[in-house]
PDB file of C-alpha atoms in Angstrom:
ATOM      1  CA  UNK A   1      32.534 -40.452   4.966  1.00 55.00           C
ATOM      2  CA  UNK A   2      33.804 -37.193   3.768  1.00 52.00           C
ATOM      3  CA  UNK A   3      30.965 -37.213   1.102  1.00 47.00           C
ATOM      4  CA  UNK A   4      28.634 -37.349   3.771  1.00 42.00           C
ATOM      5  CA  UNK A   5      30.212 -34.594   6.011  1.00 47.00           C
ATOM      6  CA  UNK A   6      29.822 -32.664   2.739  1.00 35.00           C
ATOM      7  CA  UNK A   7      26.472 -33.540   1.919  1.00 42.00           C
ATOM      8  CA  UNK A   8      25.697 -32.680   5.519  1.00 39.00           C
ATOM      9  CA  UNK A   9      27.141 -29.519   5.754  1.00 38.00           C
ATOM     10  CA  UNK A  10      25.119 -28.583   2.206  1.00 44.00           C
ATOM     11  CA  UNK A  11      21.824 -29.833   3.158  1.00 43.00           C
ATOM     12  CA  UNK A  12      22.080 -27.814   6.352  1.00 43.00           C
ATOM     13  CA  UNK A  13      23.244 -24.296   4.563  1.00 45.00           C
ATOM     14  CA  UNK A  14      20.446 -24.950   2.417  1.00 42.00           C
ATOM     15  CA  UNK A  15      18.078 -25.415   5.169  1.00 47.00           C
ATOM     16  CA  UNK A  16      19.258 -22.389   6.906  1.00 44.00           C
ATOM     17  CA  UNK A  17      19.011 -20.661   3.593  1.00 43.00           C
ATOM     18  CA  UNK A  18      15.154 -21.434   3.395  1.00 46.00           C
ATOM     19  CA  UNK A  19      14.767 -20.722   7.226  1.00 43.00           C
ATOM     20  CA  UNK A  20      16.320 -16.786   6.685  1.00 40.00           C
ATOM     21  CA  UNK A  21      14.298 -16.365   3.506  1.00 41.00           C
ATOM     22  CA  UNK A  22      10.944 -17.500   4.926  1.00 42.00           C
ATOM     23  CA  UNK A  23      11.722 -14.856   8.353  1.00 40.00           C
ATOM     24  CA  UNK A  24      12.457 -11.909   5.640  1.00 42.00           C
ATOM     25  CA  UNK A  25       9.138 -12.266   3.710  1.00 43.00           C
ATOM     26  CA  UNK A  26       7.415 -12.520   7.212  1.00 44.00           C
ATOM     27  CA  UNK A  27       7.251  -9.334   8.283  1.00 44.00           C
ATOM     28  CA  UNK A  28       5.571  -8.095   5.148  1.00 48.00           C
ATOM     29  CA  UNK A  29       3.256 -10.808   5.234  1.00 49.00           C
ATOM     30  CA  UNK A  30       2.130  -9.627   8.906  1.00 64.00           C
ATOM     31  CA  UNK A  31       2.182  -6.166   8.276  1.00 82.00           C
ATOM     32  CA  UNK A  32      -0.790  -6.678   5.342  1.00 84.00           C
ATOM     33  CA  UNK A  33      -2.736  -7.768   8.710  1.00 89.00           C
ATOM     34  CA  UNK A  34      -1.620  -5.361  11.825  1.00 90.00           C
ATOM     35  CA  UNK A  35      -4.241  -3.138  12.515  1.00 90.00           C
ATOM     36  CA  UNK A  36      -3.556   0.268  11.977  1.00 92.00           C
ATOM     37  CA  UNK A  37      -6.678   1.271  14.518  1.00 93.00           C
ATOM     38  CA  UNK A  38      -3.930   2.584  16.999  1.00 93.00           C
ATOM     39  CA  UNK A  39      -1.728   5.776  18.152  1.00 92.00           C
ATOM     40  CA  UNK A  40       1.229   6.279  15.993  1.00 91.00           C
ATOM     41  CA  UNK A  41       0.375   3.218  13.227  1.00 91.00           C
ATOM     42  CA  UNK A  42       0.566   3.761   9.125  1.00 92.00           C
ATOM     43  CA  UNK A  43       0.312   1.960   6.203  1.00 95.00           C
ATOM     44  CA  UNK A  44       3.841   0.534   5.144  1.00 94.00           C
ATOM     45  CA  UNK A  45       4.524   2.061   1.382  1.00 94.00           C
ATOM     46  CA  UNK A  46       6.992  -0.708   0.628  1.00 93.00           C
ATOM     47  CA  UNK A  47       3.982  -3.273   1.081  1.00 93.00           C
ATOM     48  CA  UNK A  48       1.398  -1.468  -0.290  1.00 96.00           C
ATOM     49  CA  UNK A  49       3.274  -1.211  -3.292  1.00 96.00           C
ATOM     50  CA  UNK A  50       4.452  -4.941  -3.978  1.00 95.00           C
ATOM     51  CA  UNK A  51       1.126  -5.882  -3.418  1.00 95.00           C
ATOM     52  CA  UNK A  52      -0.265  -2.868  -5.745  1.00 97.00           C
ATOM     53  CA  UNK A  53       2.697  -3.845  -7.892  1.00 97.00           C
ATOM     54  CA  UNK A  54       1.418  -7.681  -7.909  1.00 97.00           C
ATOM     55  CA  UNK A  55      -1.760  -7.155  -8.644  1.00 97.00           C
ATOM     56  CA  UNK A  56      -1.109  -4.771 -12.094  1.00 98.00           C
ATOM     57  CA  UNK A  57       1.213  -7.349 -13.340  1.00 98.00           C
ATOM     58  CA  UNK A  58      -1.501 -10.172 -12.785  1.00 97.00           C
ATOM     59  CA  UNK A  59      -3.270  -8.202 -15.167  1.00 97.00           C
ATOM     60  CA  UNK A  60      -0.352  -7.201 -17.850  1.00 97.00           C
ATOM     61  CA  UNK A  61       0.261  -3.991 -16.036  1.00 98.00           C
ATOM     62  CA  UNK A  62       3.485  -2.666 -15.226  1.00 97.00           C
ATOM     63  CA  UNK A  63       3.907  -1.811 -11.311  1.00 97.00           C
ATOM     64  CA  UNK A  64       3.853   1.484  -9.744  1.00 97.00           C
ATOM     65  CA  UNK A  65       6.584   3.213  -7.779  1.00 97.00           C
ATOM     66  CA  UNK A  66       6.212   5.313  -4.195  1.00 98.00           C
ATOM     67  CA  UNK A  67       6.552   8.490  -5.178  1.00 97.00           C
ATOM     68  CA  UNK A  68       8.473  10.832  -2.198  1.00 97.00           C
ATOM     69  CA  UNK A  69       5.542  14.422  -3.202  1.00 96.00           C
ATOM     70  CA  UNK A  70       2.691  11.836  -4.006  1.00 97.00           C
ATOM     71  CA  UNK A  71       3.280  10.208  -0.341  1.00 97.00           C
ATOM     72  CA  UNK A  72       3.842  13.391   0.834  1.00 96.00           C
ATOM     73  CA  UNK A  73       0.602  14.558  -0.072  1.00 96.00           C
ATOM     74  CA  UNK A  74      -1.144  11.390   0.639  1.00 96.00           C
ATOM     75  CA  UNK A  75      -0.033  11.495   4.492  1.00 96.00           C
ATOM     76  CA  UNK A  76      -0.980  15.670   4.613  1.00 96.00           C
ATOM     77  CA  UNK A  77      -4.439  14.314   3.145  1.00 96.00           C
ATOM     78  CA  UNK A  78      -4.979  11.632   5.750  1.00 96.00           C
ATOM     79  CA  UNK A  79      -4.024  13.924   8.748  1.00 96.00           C
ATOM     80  CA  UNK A  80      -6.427  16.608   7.229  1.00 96.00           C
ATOM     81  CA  UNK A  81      -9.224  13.753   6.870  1.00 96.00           C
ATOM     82  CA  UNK A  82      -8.392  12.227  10.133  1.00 96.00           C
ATOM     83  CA  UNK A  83      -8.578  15.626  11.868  1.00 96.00           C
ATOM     84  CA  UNK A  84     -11.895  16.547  10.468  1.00 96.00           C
ATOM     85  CA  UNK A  85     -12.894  12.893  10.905  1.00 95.00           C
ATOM     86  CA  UNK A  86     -14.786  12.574   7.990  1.00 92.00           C
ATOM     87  CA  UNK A  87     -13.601  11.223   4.390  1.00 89.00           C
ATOM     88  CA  UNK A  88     -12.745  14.056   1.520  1.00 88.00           C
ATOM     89  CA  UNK A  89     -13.755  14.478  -1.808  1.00 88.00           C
ATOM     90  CA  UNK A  90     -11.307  12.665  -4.197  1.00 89.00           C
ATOM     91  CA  UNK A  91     -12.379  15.054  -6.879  1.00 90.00           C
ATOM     92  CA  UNK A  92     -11.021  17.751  -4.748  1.00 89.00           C
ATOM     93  CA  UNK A  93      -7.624  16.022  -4.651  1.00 91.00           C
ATOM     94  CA  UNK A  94      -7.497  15.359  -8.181  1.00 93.00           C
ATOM     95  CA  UNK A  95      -7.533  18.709  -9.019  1.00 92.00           C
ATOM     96  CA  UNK A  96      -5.505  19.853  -6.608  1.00 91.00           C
ATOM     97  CA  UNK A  97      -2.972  17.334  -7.803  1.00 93.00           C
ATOM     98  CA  UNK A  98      -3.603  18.460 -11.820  1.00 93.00           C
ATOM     99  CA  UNK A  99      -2.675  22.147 -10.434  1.00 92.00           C
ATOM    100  CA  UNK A 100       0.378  20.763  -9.225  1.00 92.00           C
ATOM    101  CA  UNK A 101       1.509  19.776 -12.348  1.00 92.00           C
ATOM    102  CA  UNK A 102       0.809  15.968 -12.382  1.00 94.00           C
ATOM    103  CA  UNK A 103      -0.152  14.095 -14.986  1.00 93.00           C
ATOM    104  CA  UNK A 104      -3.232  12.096 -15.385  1.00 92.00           C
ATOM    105  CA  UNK A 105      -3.893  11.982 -11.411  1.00 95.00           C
ATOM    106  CA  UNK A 106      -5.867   9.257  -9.823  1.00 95.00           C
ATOM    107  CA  UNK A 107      -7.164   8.993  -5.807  1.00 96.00           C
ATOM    108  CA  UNK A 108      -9.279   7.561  -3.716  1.00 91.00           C
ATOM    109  CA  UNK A 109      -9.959   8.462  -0.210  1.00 95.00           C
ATOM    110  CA  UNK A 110     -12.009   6.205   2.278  1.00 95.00           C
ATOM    111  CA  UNK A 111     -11.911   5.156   5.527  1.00 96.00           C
ATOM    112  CA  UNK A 112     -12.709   2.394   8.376  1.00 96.00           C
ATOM    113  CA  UNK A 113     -10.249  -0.410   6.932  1.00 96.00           C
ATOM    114  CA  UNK A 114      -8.195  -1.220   9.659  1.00 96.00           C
ATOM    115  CA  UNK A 115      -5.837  -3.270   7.989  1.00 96.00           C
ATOM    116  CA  UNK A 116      -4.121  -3.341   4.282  1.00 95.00           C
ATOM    117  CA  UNK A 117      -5.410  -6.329   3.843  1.00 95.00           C
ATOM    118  CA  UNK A 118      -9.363  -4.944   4.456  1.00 96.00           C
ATOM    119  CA  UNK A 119      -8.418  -1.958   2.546  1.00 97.00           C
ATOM    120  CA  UNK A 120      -6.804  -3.337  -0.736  1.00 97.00           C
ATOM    121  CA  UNK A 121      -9.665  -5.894  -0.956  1.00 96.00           C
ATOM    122  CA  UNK A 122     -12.418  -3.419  -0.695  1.00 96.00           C
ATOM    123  CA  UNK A 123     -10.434  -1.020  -3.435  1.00 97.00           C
ATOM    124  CA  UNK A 124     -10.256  -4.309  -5.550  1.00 97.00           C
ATOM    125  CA  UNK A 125     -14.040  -4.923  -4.982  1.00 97.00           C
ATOM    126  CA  UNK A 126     -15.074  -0.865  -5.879  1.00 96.00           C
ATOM    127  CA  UNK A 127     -15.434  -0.570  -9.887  1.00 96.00           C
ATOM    128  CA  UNK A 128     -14.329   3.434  -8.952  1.00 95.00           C
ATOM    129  CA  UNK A 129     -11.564   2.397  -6.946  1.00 96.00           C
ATOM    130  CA  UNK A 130     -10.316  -0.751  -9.176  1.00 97.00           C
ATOM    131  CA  UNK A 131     -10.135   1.499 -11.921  1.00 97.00           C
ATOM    132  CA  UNK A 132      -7.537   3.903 -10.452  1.00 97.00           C
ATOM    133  CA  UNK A 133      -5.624   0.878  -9.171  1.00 97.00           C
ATOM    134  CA  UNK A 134      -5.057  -0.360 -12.557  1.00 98.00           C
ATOM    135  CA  UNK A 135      -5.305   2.827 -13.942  1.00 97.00           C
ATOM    136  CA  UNK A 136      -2.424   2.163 -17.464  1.00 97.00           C
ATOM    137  CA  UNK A 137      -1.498   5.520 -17.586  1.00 96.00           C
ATOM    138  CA  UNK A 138      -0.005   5.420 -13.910  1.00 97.00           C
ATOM    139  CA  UNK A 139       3.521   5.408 -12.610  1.00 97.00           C
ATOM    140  CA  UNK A 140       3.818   6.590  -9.507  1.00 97.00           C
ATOM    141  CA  UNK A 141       1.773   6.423  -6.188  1.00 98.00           C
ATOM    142  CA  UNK A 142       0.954   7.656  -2.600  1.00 97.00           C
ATOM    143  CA  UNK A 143      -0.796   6.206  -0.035  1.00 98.00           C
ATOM    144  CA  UNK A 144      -1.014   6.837   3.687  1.00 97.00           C
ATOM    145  CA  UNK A 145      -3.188   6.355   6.704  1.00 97.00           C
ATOM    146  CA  UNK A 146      -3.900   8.037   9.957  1.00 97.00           C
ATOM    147  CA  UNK A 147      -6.112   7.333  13.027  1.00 97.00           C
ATOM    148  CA  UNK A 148      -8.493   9.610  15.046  1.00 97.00           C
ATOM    149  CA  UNK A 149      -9.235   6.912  17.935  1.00 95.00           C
ATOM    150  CA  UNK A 150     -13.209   9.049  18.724  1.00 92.00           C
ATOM    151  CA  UNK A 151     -14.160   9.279  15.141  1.00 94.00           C
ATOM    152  CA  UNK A 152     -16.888   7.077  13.565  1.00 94.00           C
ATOM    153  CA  UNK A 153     -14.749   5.346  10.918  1.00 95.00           C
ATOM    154  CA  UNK A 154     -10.984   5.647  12.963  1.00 96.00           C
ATOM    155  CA  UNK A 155      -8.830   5.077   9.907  1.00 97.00           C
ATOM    156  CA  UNK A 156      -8.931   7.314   7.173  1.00 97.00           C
ATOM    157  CA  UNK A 157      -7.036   6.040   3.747  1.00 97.00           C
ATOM    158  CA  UNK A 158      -5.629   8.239   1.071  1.00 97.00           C
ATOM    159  CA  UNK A 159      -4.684   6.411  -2.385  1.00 97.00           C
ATOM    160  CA  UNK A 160      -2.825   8.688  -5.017  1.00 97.00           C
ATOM    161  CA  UNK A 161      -1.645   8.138  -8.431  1.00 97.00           C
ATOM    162  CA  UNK A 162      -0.050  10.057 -11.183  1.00 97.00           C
ATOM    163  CA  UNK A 163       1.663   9.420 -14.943  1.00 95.00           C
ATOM    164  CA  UNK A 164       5.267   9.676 -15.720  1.00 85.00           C
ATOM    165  CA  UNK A 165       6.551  13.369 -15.199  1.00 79.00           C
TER     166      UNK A 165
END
């Protein structure tokens, strides 16, 4: 009987166990899918970069890490798209980004994905934008959103990377 209790009482701390691990990966798992086509919504960093991170290491690369003045500049970039409602040239920010002192730069800036999910999959499926994704000389990243409800595309995207300092 006591064996039982004990089994019991196992069984259902590991069941609870499963339960509070399956609710802490959901919210990351939703947020790949919440539109972003609203007031006040952004792209989550933390996600963006585990999946980023997951899909390097799929393909022997190591991950890259939010960097606080690459995320800075990526959110200033998306306002500044978002306000002119058009998309930017990525040249533009490269060099802007070389000026500033970082090291073998990367971006891409487009717009209309509403979600992370839409986004990352149409980066994946751009030759121009898969190759700064898995760009081997990258460490660090940016990457930031912002809406302008009347403009054509509504969502604009900004995508930074940069080497090691």
């Amino acid at each position: 009987m006591r064996l039982l209790r004990l089994s019991l009482v196992i069984a259902t701390g590991l069941a609870l166990a499963g339960c509070m691990a399956e609710e802490a990966r959901r919210p990351e798992t939703l947020d790949l899918y919440r539109s972003l086509a609203q007031p006040g919504a952004r792209v989550d960093p933390g996600t963006a970069e585990a999946m980023i991170g997951a899909y390097r290491h799929n393909r022997g690369l190591p991950p890259l890490r939010i960097d606080p003045d690459l995320q800075r500049i990526a959110e200033d970039e998306a306002r500044a798209m978002a306000a002119a409602e058009k998309p930017r040239s990525a040249q533009i920010l490269k060099a802007g980004l070389v000026e500033r002192g970082f090291k073998a730069p990367g971006a891409h800036l487009t717009a209309g994905y509403l979600t992370f999910a839409e986004a990352f999959s149409g980066w994946r499926e751009s030759a121009q934008h898969d190759r700064v994704l898995l760009d081997p000389n990258a460490t660090r990243m940016g990457v930031a959103t912002a809406f302008a409800p009347g403009s054509k595309y509504r969502v604009y995207w900004v995508f930074v990377t940069a080497g090691a300092p």
